Coordinates of C-alpha atoms in Angstrom, one line a residue:
G1 CA 1.3 -22.7 3.6
K2 CA 4.0 -20.3 5.0
S3 CA 3.2 -17.6 7.2
E4 CA 5.0 -14.1 5.9
N5 CA 5.8 -11.9 8.3
S6 CA 4.8 -8.3 7.1
N7 CA 6.3 -4.5 8.4
I8 CA 3.6 -1.9 6.9
S9 CA 3.3 1.4 7.4
F10 CA 1.3 4.6 6.1
S11 CA 2.3 8.5 6.2
C12 CA 0.5 11.4 4.8
S13 CA 1.3 14.5 2.8
F14 CA -1.1 17.6 2.3
L15 CA 0.1 19.3 -0.7
E16 CA -1.7 22.1 -2.7
I17 CA -0.5 24.2 -5.8
Y18 CA -2.0 28.0 -6.1
Q19 CA -1.0 30.0 -8.2
E20 CA 2.6 28.2 -8.8
Q21 CA 3.0 28.0 -5.2
L22 CA 3.5 25.2 -3.5
N23 CA 1.9 24.9 0.3
D24 CA 2.5 22.3 3.1
L25 CA -1.2 22.6 4.8
L26 CA -0.1 20.5 7.3
E27 CA 3.1 22.2 8.1
T28 CA 1.9 25.9 9.9
E29 CA 5.5 27.5 10.1
K30 CA 6.4 27.7 6.7
K31 CA 9.6 27.4 7.0
E32 CA 11.3 24.7 4.0
K33 CA 10.7 25.5 0.2
I34 CA 8.8 22.9 -1.4
S35 CA 10.0 21.3 -4.8
I36 CA 9.0 19.2 -7.1
R37 CA 11.5 16.7 -9.5
D38 CA 10.8 15.0 -12.4
L39 CA 12.4 12.1 -12.0
S40 CA 12.8 9.0 -15.1
E41 CA 9.5 6.9 -13.5
S42 CA 8.7 9.2 -10.8
V43 CA 7.9 12.5 -9.3
K44 CA 9.8 13.4 -5.6
I45 CA 8.6 16.4 -3.7
E46 CA 10.8 17.4 -1.5
G47 CA 10.7 19.8 1.3
L48 CA 6.9 18.1 2.0
K49 CA 6.7 16.9 6.0
K50 CA 4.9 13.4 5.8
Y51 CA 3.4 12.1 8.7
A52 CA 2.8 9.4 10.4
V53 CA -0.3 7.3 10.2
S54 CA -2.1 3.9 12.0
S55 CA -5.7 4.7 11.3
S56 CA -7.9 6.0 8.7
E57 CA -8.9 8.4 12.0
D58 CA -5.5 9.4 11.9
A59 CA -5.7 11.4 8.3
L60 CA -9.0 11.9 8.9
T61 CA -7.3 14.4 10.9
L62 CA -4.4 15.0 9.3
V63 CA -6.6 16.0 6.2
L64 CA -9.0 18.5 8.3
Q65 CA -6.0 19.9 9.7
G66 CA -4.5 21.1 6.7
I67 CA -8.3 22.2 5.4
M68 CA -8.0 24.4 8.0
N69 CA -5.2 25.6 7.1

């Protein structure tokens, strides 16, 4: 069979919606306003930080950090 090289990357974000307020739980300084845009075939969240992860442990670390915020 034919061998293909693939490049896959993963990133995580952690969004809280509380009393109509949008909060990035991984951003401690809360500088940027977060907004949600409804596009025709998807939803785009602007202002939410993305963090690259390379393992499930990296993702779990971010989840735990978000829970603490």
